[in-house]
Amino acid sequence: MKTRVAILGYGNLGRGAEAAIARNDDLELVAVLTRRDPASLTLHTPGVPVWPVEKVPALRDAIDVLLLCGGSATDLPVQTPQYAAMFNVVDSFDTHAKIPAHFAAVDAAAKAAGTVGLISCGWDPGMFSLARLYANCILPDGKDETFWGRGVSQGHSDAIRRIEGVLDARQYTVPIPAAMEAVRRGEQLQLTPRDKHLRECYVVAAEGADKARIEREIKTMPYYFDEYDTTVTFITAEELARDHAGLPHGGTVLRSGVTGWKNEHKHSIEYSLKLDSNPEFTGSVLAACARAVHRMQREGMTGCKTILDVPPAWLSPRSGEELRAHLL
Amino acid sequence: MKTRVAILGYGNLGRGAEAAIARNDDLELVAVLTRRDPASLTLHTPGVPVWPVEKVPALRDAIDVLLLCGGSATDLPVQTPQYAAMFNVVDSFDTHAKIPAHFAAVDAAAKAAGTVGLISCGWDPGMFSLARLYANCILPDGKDETFWGRGVSQGHSDAIRRIEGVLDARQYTVPIPAAMEAVRRGEQLQLTPRDKHLRECYVVAAEGADKARIEREIKTMPYYFDEYDTTVTFITAEELARDHAGLPHGGTVLRSGVTGWKNEHKHSIEYSLKLDSNPEFTGSVLAACARAVHRMQREGMTGCKTILDVPPAWLSPRSGEELRAHLL
């Protein structure tokens, strides 16, 4: 039995999810939904229709799971509860501070409809959350730190683009190796944002723009940049297209802890990702979660869930027997 | 509500589990069971009785979970099914090839009794299995490799001790960095055992023993050593006690894979452990699993399970709300 999936939103993440579905024989892409003119999109998958988003309700009996591939700022807070009232849904909502409110909204809608809504499924939140959870359960006495990068932060790149005189920008988040090493050694430090990450900005300025002002506005921008050591390099649009077209990312979750009766033994647990394409990797997580959410519904579950609630084996197309024989 | 736990077997692993239970406020150690003379054991935990193993059935209403801390070769294949007929049990059975048969025996006993038996809970199988599973689900097109060490292999140390003229021995499994780097780069290699690991042996020989013969017997021992580059260093009993008393271990699970329509993006996922004390870390995994197995029973589950079946949040003492607010 295949899991029939539709994708809502055909930006970078939606395209990444489409490519991931094509690599999983037990997943079938039924349709892509868009707010744009459907005729303006060309899918990679042959024979799959593109529909306007208003047609979503017509999919009610045609799909098992709807993958929501919009943004966390304005799309998902509305869409995930709205569509959880009709479908099993999966999203990659990643505004950590707003997860409890998002969970509550999706939970109410999904419970009323008897569906499952699996939220915040990417790599952070997502795989990094799992790494933190397992490590905390095994080593209750310890400390964890998450490092991001080297990779492109789309939120920080967008923040630079909003500055007057900026045509385009790319911001790389860069972890500081000395801080990672100290955490690996189990040193119990109070690390500030500045200790952990650098921010590298590549900026295309409009002709005649005041570069000194742009640089100052970037470096003093509250929350985004002011708590970090930030470098600003002005480049041409051609250089940006040539050298900074990709969306690589990654990072590391580290936990150091102690065991024994006198804290005499140190342990470190490290989970790390190096990703050439952030949206394709996140789309791959969403695809595996589509399989899991379909299984969760078949097992009689309803309501909002996160990856922390998913029995790991349900993410896999392989049977329990196969997993025990070949992978455990 | 606390989870009431008993430990069966008070070797390195049982002592590690005892220390782990003491660090978790929601776990309570009720008794330690032993095949030795109970009077010969002194526990670290004040006020906890040591009973002969024959008294296990008397614990039927006094505990929620029995942790089986015996060995995989001869203890667990008998004990886990036997005690799953009376209790929820957790073991760290680690003979990979025999997991399906062990699972079947525990499943039959646990289903008949309405209990849960959670098997193979350590770090490999255990945490490494989880790392392999998640990475395979996200990156179906890829390859994973597991590297062990640098750490003490008790099985290989025991194998050396069985050679005539050997008084004691310690064997370190050592991963080969060049092989790890090649896997990290995503090179699809066919790695032999010799490519991946070295074996370092420290041997205390009896006075007058033929060291050349001992070295030859080690290096040619089928399966254990003949497929590896092995070094043998003869040391004194004092040197062994001084320099090789600990049981450190660790290792790394790496998966490299590709995404996109033309395999154009590479990704690597890496999970690694550095452990000062293998038995204390494994005991810490068992303690978290005791909490999970108690929860699985309360949720109405029965039969044999592995860590791949456990919703990750059930390993944690924290509520779903807390986890979503602070860790996800």
XYZ file of C-alpha atoms in Angstrom:
656
model
C 0.000 0.000 0.000
C 1.397 3.364 -1.026
C 1.091 6.553 0.959
C -0.574 9.129 -1.288
C 0.874 12.580 -0.748
C 0.150 16.116 -1.940
C 2.492 19.098 -1.554
C 1.192 22.563 -0.753
C 3.696 25.250 -1.740
C 6.226 24.830 -4.512
C 9.178 26.893 -3.364
C 12.598 25.465 -2.471
C 11.155 23.197 0.221
C 8.258 21.938 -1.890
C 10.651 21.078 -4.701
C 12.930 19.318 -2.209
C 9.973 17.268 -0.960
C 9.003 16.368 -4.522
C 12.512 15.054 -5.223
C 12.465 13.072 -1.966
C 9.088 11.468 -2.698
C 10.468 10.272 -6.052
C 13.194 8.318 -4.183
C 10.730 6.411 -1.995
C 8.800 3.658 -3.785
C 6.092 3.512 -1.150
C 5.248 7.225 -1.500
C 3.186 8.585 -4.383
C 2.878 12.246 -5.294
C -0.761 12.916 -6.228
C -0.801 16.691 -6.729
C 0.999 19.952 -6.044
C -1.059 22.880 -4.752
C 0.027 26.460 -5.264
C -1.146 30.009 -4.653
C 0.542 31.044 -7.877
C -0.928 30.535 -11.334
C -0.714 26.740 -11.775
C 0.214 27.211 -15.417
C 3.382 28.993 -14.285
C 4.790 25.870 -12.596
C 6.514 22.935 -14.258
C 6.949 19.915 -12.013
C 9.782 17.432 -12.237
C 7.455 14.467 -11.722
C 5.703 13.461 -14.950
C 1.915 13.288 -14.949
C 1.289 15.020 -11.622
C -1.244 17.894 -11.775
C -0.696 21.370 -10.351
C -3.840 22.777 -8.801
C -4.739 26.134 -7.303
C -4.748 26.016 -3.520
C -8.523 26.525 -3.431
C -8.931 23.015 -4.837
C -7.357 21.376 -1.756
C -10.707 20.173 -0.325
C -11.310 18.133 -3.498
C -8.329 15.945 -2.500
C -10.121 14.691 0.579
C -10.382 11.073 -0.556
C -7.434 11.139 -2.908
C -4.532 11.607 -0.474
C -3.354 10.229 2.848
C -1.066 13.108 3.819
C -0.688 16.771 2.901
C 2.862 18.167 3.157
C 2.792 21.861 4.033
C 5.849 23.478 2.491
C 5.183 27.134 3.310
C 7.086 29.431 5.611
C 6.929 29.557 9.398
C 6.399 33.306 9.683
C 2.960 33.662 8.116
C 1.969 30.540 6.132
C 2.110 27.636 8.556
C 0.462 29.264 11.603
C -2.666 29.551 9.436
C -2.322 26.599 7.072
C -1.423 23.767 9.431
C -4.502 24.092 11.688
C -6.691 24.861 8.661
C -5.687 21.750 6.721
C -5.379 19.491 9.776
C -9.162 19.843 9.871
C -9.270 17.931 6.567
C -6.111 15.847 6.232
C -3.210 14.289 8.010
C -0.587 16.988 7.660
C 3.166 17.398 8.114
C 4.955 20.729 8.441
C 8.432 22.000 9.224
C 7.360 24.895 11.480
C 10.644 26.155 12.896
C 9.968 29.194 15.088
C 11.053 27.474 18.306
C 9.465 29.994 20.677
C 6.054 29.642 19.043
C 5.906 25.846 18.912
C 3.654 25.468 21.995
C 1.012 27.820 20.509
C 1.264 26.186 17.093
C 0.954 22.755 18.702
C -2.195 23.795 20.559
C -3.866 25.160 17.428
C -3.035 22.081 15.348
C -3.982 19.725 18.174
C -7.469 21.213 18.507
C -8.107 21.025 14.766
C -6.696 17.519 14.346
C -8.506 16.070 17.345
C -11.827 17.497 16.162
C -11.261 16.000 12.708
C -9.701 12.694 13.759
C -6.517 13.452 11.833
C -2.836 13.545 12.775
C -0.764 16.731 12.452
C 2.984 16.182 12.685
C 4.700 19.539 13.159
C 8.238 20.899 13.194
C 9.756 18.106 11.099
C 13.029 19.248 9.656
C 16.497 19.126 11.079
C 16.186 21.857 13.730
C 13.578 21.415 15.021
C 13.549 17.798 13.963
C 16.636 15.616 13.822
C 18.544 17.930 16.171
C 15.651 17.772 18.639
C 15.894 13.981 18.615
C 19.648 14.173 19.185
C 19.101 16.500 22.149
C 16.345 14.321 23.580
C 18.166 10.991 23.427
C 21.356 12.531 24.806
C 19.491 14.184 27.694
C 17.716 10.943 28.595
C 20.956 8.954 28.723
C 23.090 11.615 30.408
C 20.799 13.573 32.754
C 23.838 15.250 34.318
C 25.434 17.166 31.498
C 25.076 20.074 29.183
C 24.243 20.351 25.534
C 25.050 22.958 22.949
C 23.880 23.249 19.378
C 26.116 24.757 16.720
C 24.775 25.705 13.290
C 26.632 25.976 10.024
C 28.656 26.608 8.097
C 25.540 27.406 6.122
C 23.162 29.914 4.651
C 20.610 31.387 7.040
C 17.680 32.478 4.923
C 16.175 34.531 7.760
C 19.381 36.535 8.194
C 19.802 36.937 4.425
C 16.245 38.290 4.232
C 16.914 40.702 7.093
C 19.856 42.206 5.185
C 17.774 42.509 2.001
C 15.287 44.719 3.840
C 17.989 47.400 4.379
C 17.726 50.410 2.070
C 20.225 50.242 -0.773
C 20.667 46.434 -0.619
C 19.781 44.549 -3.797
C 20.623 41.052 -2.638
C 22.510 39.311 0.168
C 23.651 35.984 1.478
C 24.443 35.363 5.156
C 26.512 32.411 6.351
C 26.319 31.249 9.946
C 29.755 29.915 10.940
C 30.401 27.885 14.102
C 33.551 28.746 16.065
C 35.789 25.650 16.329
C 37.340 26.602 19.684
C 33.906 26.712 21.319
C 32.980 23.334 19.850
C 36.223 21.828 21.112
C 35.626 23.171 24.618
C 32.152 21.630 24.683
C 33.543 18.337 23.375
C 36.037 18.301 26.222
C 33.127 18.597 28.639
C 34.057 22.052 29.890
C 30.988 23.580 31.528
C 31.123 27.026 30.001
C 28.606 29.841 29.765
C 28.909 30.494 26.055
C 27.475 33.707 24.628
C 26.141 33.936 21.048
C 29.418 35.684 20.129
C 31.480 32.782 21.514
C 29.641 30.208 19.422
C 29.080 31.673 15.943
C 30.369 34.197 13.445
C 28.135 35.791 10.811
C 29.551 36.329 7.295
C 27.532 38.592 5.017
C 27.914 38.955 1.241
C 25.994 41.986 0.051
C 25.105 43.388 -3.374
C 24.556 47.150 -2.971
C 22.641 49.420 -5.325
C 24.756 51.792 -7.395
C 25.646 54.825 -5.340
C 24.354 53.331 -2.084
C 26.146 54.324 1.134
C 28.086 51.150 1.885
C 29.348 52.389 5.234
C 25.772 52.958 6.382
C 24.655 49.535 5.106
C 27.516 47.843 6.925
C 26.685 49.746 10.115
C 22.994 48.902 9.869
C 23.782 45.222 9.439
C 26.264 45.021 12.311
C 23.992 46.827 14.774
C 20.741 45.092 13.840
C 19.219 43.891 17.123
C 18.983 40.132 17.704
C 20.067 39.241 14.147
C 23.608 40.641 14.237
C 24.398 42.862 17.206
C 25.295 39.956 19.509
C 27.748 38.448 17.007
C 31.037 39.200 15.345
C 29.880 39.977 11.834
C 31.824 40.506 8.622
C 30.328 42.356 5.653
C 31.767 41.914 2.147
C 30.326 43.809 -0.792
C 30.225 41.816 -4.021
C 28.606 42.123 -7.437
C 25.360 40.442 -8.461
C 27.430 38.246 -10.800
C 29.696 37.129 -7.938
C 26.681 36.351 -5.771
C 25.150 34.215 -8.527
C 28.457 32.478 -9.246
C 29.753 31.811 -5.733
C 26.708 31.805 -3.472
C 23.895 30.139 -5.422
C 23.574 27.060 -3.209
C 21.774 26.629 0.084
C 24.196 24.494 2.070
C 23.778 24.156 5.816
C 24.386 21.815 8.701
C 25.463 21.841 12.281
C 26.213 19.828 15.355
C 24.432 18.908 18.584
C 26.889 18.090 21.351
C 26.142 16.808 24.815
C 28.802 16.155 27.417
C 27.884 14.507 30.657
C 29.150 12.485 33.568
C 28.366 9.128 35.164
C 29.573 7.180 38.197
C 29.161 7.921 41.882
C 31.658 10.782 41.872
C 31.116 12.095 38.311
C 34.352 10.278 37.554
C 33.538 9.297 33.970
C 32.949 11.745 31.141
C 30.983 10.970 28.014
C 30.265 12.941 24.893
C 27.511 12.414 22.359
C 27.698 14.235 19.054
C 25.250 14.414 16.158
C 26.215 16.358 13.101
C 24.921 17.149 9.639
C 26.698 18.462 6.534
C 24.131 19.335 3.906
C 24.734 20.505 0.345
C 21.083 21.499 0.097
C 19.107 22.524 3.144
C 15.698 22.401 1.374
C 16.332 19.000 -0.214
C 17.401 17.515 3.115
C 14.425 19.053 4.919
C 12.155 17.805 2.130
C 13.623 14.338 2.670
C 12.703 14.506 6.358
C 9.166 15.562 5.414
C 8.867 12.594 3.035
C 9.833 10.096 5.744
C 7.392 11.842 8.093
C 4.591 11.457 5.529
C 5.037 7.707 5.800
C 5.035 7.894 9.607
C 1.944 10.074 9.881
C 0.014 7.707 7.648
C 1.008 4.857 9.945
C 0.083 6.859 13.036
C -3.403 7.342 11.666
C -3.737 3.642 10.849
C -2.765 2.899 14.444
C -5.656 5.035 15.659
C -3.755 8.117 16.799
C -5.178 11.617 16.413
C -4.088 15.140 17.314
C -0.874 17.071 17.042
C 2.417 15.197 17.331
C 6.086 15.959 16.923
C 8.979 13.787 15.826
C 9.591 13.089 19.540
C 6.323 11.118 19.556
C 7.039 8.969 16.489
C 8.246 5.394 16.988
C 11.395 5.520 14.847
C 10.546 2.332 12.923
C 7.416 4.015 11.528
C 9.619 6.401 9.541
C 11.002 3.440 7.612
C 9.503 1.580 4.657
C 11.085 -1.616 5.969
C 9.273 -4.061 8.266
C 10.185 -4.548 11.909
C 11.595 -7.960 10.996
C 13.862 -6.536 8.309
C 15.047 -3.756 10.598
C 15.872 -6.165 13.408
C 17.702 -8.537 11.077
C 19.733 -5.993 9.116
C 19.951 -2.650 10.862
C 19.502 -3.015 14.621
C 4.786 8.064 40.184
C 8.164 6.377 40.329
C 9.226 3.450 38.191
C 10.305 0.680 40.550
C 13.280 -1.228 39.197
C 15.281 -4.315 40.138
C 18.662 -5.262 38.677
C 19.563 -8.876 37.936
C 23.332 -9.363 37.741
C 25.822 -7.181 39.587
C 28.846 -7.126 37.289
C 30.169 -4.039 35.511
C 26.865 -3.435 33.718
C 24.681 -3.982 36.789
C 26.809 -1.523 38.741
C 26.576 0.944 35.870
C 22.785 0.630 35.883
C 22.705 1.152 39.650
C 24.669 4.398 39.318
C 22.370 5.556 36.504
C 19.197 4.852 38.482
C 20.557 7.014 41.305
C 20.742 9.993 38.900
C 17.084 9.746 37.869
C 14.583 10.952 40.482
C 11.686 9.108 38.906
C 13.433 5.725 39.089
C 13.710 3.738 42.296
C 16.006 0.763 42.841
C 14.072 -1.860 44.828
C 16.496 -4.796 44.875
C 19.565 -6.351 43.284
C 19.430 -10.024 42.401
C 22.557 -12.147 42.127
C 23.665 -15.698 41.509
C 26.566 -15.127 43.886
C 26.319 -15.213 47.665
C 24.293 -12.042 48.440
C 26.433 -11.451 51.508
C 29.460 -11.061 49.226
C 28.021 -7.946 47.534
C 28.041 -4.400 48.859
C 25.808 -2.031 46.952
C 26.419 1.666 46.533
C 22.761 2.527 47.137
C 21.922 2.658 50.863
C 19.075 0.475 52.092
C 18.600 -1.646 48.987
C 18.549 -5.420 49.629
C 20.590 -7.993 47.708
C 18.658 -11.193 47.107
C 19.556 -14.544 45.606
C 18.249 -14.874 42.076
C 15.798 -17.568 43.168
C 13.825 -14.901 45.015
C 12.970 -13.014 41.801
C 9.357 -14.264 41.676
C 8.711 -12.665 45.079
C 9.221 -9.261 43.451
C 6.153 -9.696 41.269
C 4.123 -6.871 42.833
C 7.091 -4.882 44.082
C 8.675 -3.771 40.808
C 7.604 -2.357 37.464
C 10.696 -3.347 35.476
C 13.501 -5.888 35.788
C 16.824 -4.866 34.238
C 18.742 -7.899 33.017
C 22.440 -7.151 33.276
C 23.910 -10.516 32.316
C 25.946 -11.447 29.251
C 24.678 -12.068 25.735
C 26.478 -15.366 25.217
C 24.716 -17.541 27.752
C 22.740 -15.472 30.309
C 20.286 -13.373 28.314
C 19.090 -16.003 25.799
C 17.705 -17.886 28.821
C 16.924 -15.086 31.267
C 15.095 -12.585 29.088
C 12.308 -14.955 27.940
C 12.181 -16.548 31.399
C 11.649 -13.276 33.253
C 9.498 -11.663 30.539
C 6.936 -14.255 31.655
C 6.787 -12.431 35.017
C 7.919 -8.828 34.520
C 8.497 -6.044 32.097
C 12.156 -6.551 31.254
C 14.971 -4.650 29.571
C 18.185 -6.206 28.305
C 21.238 -5.184 26.285
C 21.477 -8.362 24.175
C 24.169 -7.528 21.633
C 24.812 -10.587 19.446
C 23.495 -8.941 16.274
C 23.113 -12.159 14.274
C 20.963 -13.774 16.961
C 18.593 -10.844 17.569
C 15.721 -12.283 15.454
C 15.711 -15.558 17.419
C 16.016 -13.728 20.736
C 13.187 -11.400 19.731
C 10.920 -14.345 18.882
C 11.557 -16.078 22.216
C 10.970 -12.913 24.262
C 7.922 -11.958 22.178
C 6.195 -15.270 22.825
C 6.834 -15.094 26.570
C 5.869 -11.435 26.916
C 2.693 -11.724 24.846
C 1.533 -14.727 26.873
C 2.153 -12.833 30.108
C 0.940 -9.388 28.993
C 4.337 -7.833 29.673
C 6.770 -5.789 27.587
C 10.302 -6.997 26.845
C 12.612 -4.323 25.480
C 15.731 -5.965 24.083
C 19.138 -4.900 22.753
C 19.223 -1.542 24.543
C 22.757 -0.292 24.702
C 24.737 1.750 22.241
C 25.324 -0.893 19.551
C 22.735 -2.285 19.219
C 20.844 0.665 20.659
C 21.805 4.267 20.035
C 23.839 3.345 16.950
C 20.831 1.433 15.578
C 18.715 4.564 15.967
C 21.354 6.630 14.191
C 21.422 4.132 11.316
C 17.622 3.998 11.114
C 16.969 7.747 11.054
C 19.768 8.321 8.547
C 18.481 5.558 6.253
C 14.936 6.905 6.351
C 16.029 10.428 5.396
C 18.647 9.438 2.832
C 17.420 6.240 1.151
C 20.133 6.591 -1.502
C 23.365 6.379 0.390
C 25.642 4.145 2.355
C 26.390 3.850 6.020
C 29.399 2.599 7.867
C 29.897 2.058 11.571
C 33.305 2.557 13.167
C 34.026 1.400 16.697
C 36.595 2.698 19.149
C 39.059 3.672 20.216
C 37.938 1.371 22.984
C 38.271 -1.879 24.854
C 36.574 -4.888 23.268
C 35.811 -7.288 26.072
C 35.103 -10.135 23.648
C 38.492 -9.772 21.974
C 40.268 -9.382 25.326
C 38.625 -12.605 26.505
C 39.677 -14.402 23.317
C 43.330 -13.523 23.980
C 43.062 -14.671 27.604
C 42.068 -18.141 26.436
C 45.478 -18.613 24.719
C 47.922 -20.839 26.606
C 50.522 -18.812 28.484
C 48.433 -15.618 28.648
C 47.674 -14.345 32.151
C 45.712 -11.242 31.194
C 45.063 -9.058 28.158
C 43.374 -5.914 26.958
C 42.373 -5.389 23.310
C 41.654 -1.960 21.855
C 39.638 -1.590 18.672
C 40.955 1.441 16.789
C 39.149 3.062 13.855
C 41.313 4.092 10.886
C 40.939 7.843 10.260
C 41.563 7.660 6.494
C 38.628 5.276 6.076
C 36.371 7.528 8.162
C 37.372 10.546 6.084
C 36.624 8.722 2.826
C 33.152 7.783 4.092
C 32.560 11.372 5.253
C 33.412 12.596 1.761
C 30.717 10.300 0.409
C 33.090 8.016 -1.470
C 31.284 4.761 -2.181
C 33.997 2.318 -1.194
C 33.996 -1.384 -0.482
C 35.812 -1.278 2.833
C 37.220 -4.489 4.259
C 37.550 -5.083 8.001
C 41.289 -4.311 7.605
C 40.534 -0.935 5.982
C 38.306 0.169 8.832
C 39.932 -0.921 12.103
C 43.229 -1.811 13.735
C 43.456 -4.100 16.761
C 45.936 -3.228 19.526
C 46.639 -5.970 22.056
C 48.359 -5.569 25.430
C 49.267 -8.962 26.830
C 50.614 -10.200 30.160
C 52.417 -13.501 29.503
C 53.229 -16.159 32.086
C 56.874 -16.425 33.056
C 58.746 -18.460 30.474
C 55.859 -18.511 28.013
C 56.694 -18.543 24.288
C 55.855 -14.965 23.331
C 56.427 -15.534 19.619
C 53.842 -18.332 19.641
C 51.358 -16.219 21.614
C 51.731 -13.353 19.180
C 51.276 -15.712 16.231
C 48.205 -17.322 17.759
C 46.623 -13.930 18.342
C 47.330 -12.576 14.876
C 46.028 -15.667 13.090
C 42.923 -16.223 15.226
C 40.034 -16.630 12.778
C 37.337 -13.916 12.771
C 38.707 -12.144 15.849
C 42.099 -11.048 14.456
C 43.069 -12.654 11.131
C 41.172 -10.099 9.031
C 42.802 -7.111 10.758
C 46.182 -5.491 11.162
C 46.961 -6.389 14.736
C 49.730 -5.224 17.060
C 50.774 -7.226 20.103
C 52.655 -5.588 22.983
C 53.767 -7.590 25.993
C 53.501 -5.720 29.291
C 53.640 -6.573 32.985
C 50.618 -7.152 35.190
C 51.479 -3.894 36.965
C 51.497 -1.970 33.685
C 48.163 -3.491 32.739
C 46.641 -2.460 36.064
C 48.162 1.014 35.868
C 47.530 1.927 32.218
C 44.611 -0.216 31.098
C 42.201 -0.435 34.033
C 39.355 1.508 32.430
C 36.720 0.365 29.984
C 36.509 3.292 27.558
C 34.770 2.858 24.238
C 32.850 4.717 21.596
C 32.497 4.947 17.884
C 30.801 6.624 14.989
C 27.914 5.891 12.652
C 28.289 7.711 9.333
C 25.829 7.870 6.489
C 26.521 9.697 3.259
C 23.797 10.046 0.692
C 22.538 12.084 -2.211
C 19.409 14.063 -3.068
C 18.120 15.974 -6.083
C 17.079 14.714 -9.509
C 20.627 13.981 -10.634
C 22.199 13.057 -7.266
C 23.680 16.528 -7.396
C 23.644 17.223 -3.648
C 25.637 15.264 -1.090
C 24.751 15.040 2.583
C 26.439 13.399 5.513
C 24.954 12.445 8.847
C 27.275 11.507 11.678
C 26.554 10.211 15.184
C 29.435 9.613 17.511
C 30.098 8.613 21.082
C 33.197 9.010 23.269
C 32.713 7.068 26.468
C 35.020 6.930 29.487
C 33.065 3.955 30.793
C 31.275 1.591 28.453
C 29.312 -0.194 31.228
C 28.219 3.043 32.920
C 26.998 4.483 29.618
C 25.185 1.259 28.719
C 23.692 1.170 32.212
C 22.466 4.727 31.629
C 20.705 3.614 28.450
C 19.092 0.748 30.373
C 17.846 3.170 33.034
C 16.134 5.411 30.459
C 14.674 2.290 28.846
C 13.238 1.179 32.202
C 11.182 4.384 32.243
C 10.062 3.794 28.638
C 9.065 0.171 29.145
C 6.955 1.113 32.148
C 5.196 3.704 29.988
C 4.737 1.211 27.152
C 2.938 -1.125 29.520
C 0.716 1.669 30.830
C -0.197 2.440 27.221
C -1.388 -1.138 26.767
C 1.484 -2.532 24.742
C 2.712 -6.117 25.153
C 5.333 -8.326 23.536
C 8.946 -7.862 22.550
C 10.085 -4.420 21.419
C 13.352 -2.749 20.521
C 14.494 0.840 20.855
C 13.306 1.337 17.251
C 9.719 0.896 18.514
C 9.936 3.365 21.418
C 8.475 6.865 20.962
C 11.536 8.921 21.930
C 9.615 11.129 24.379
C 8.825 8.075 26.513
C 12.517 7.754 27.395
C 12.339 11.141 29.096
C 11.077 12.041 32.573
C 9.851 15.364 31.181
C 6.313 15.912 29.911
C 5.505 16.414 26.243
C 4.736 20.056 27.027
C 8.118 20.625 28.653
C 9.930 18.913 25.801
C 8.141 20.982 23.169
C 8.788 24.221 25.040
C 12.438 23.685 25.926
C 14.058 20.988 23.829
C 12.296 20.560 20.488
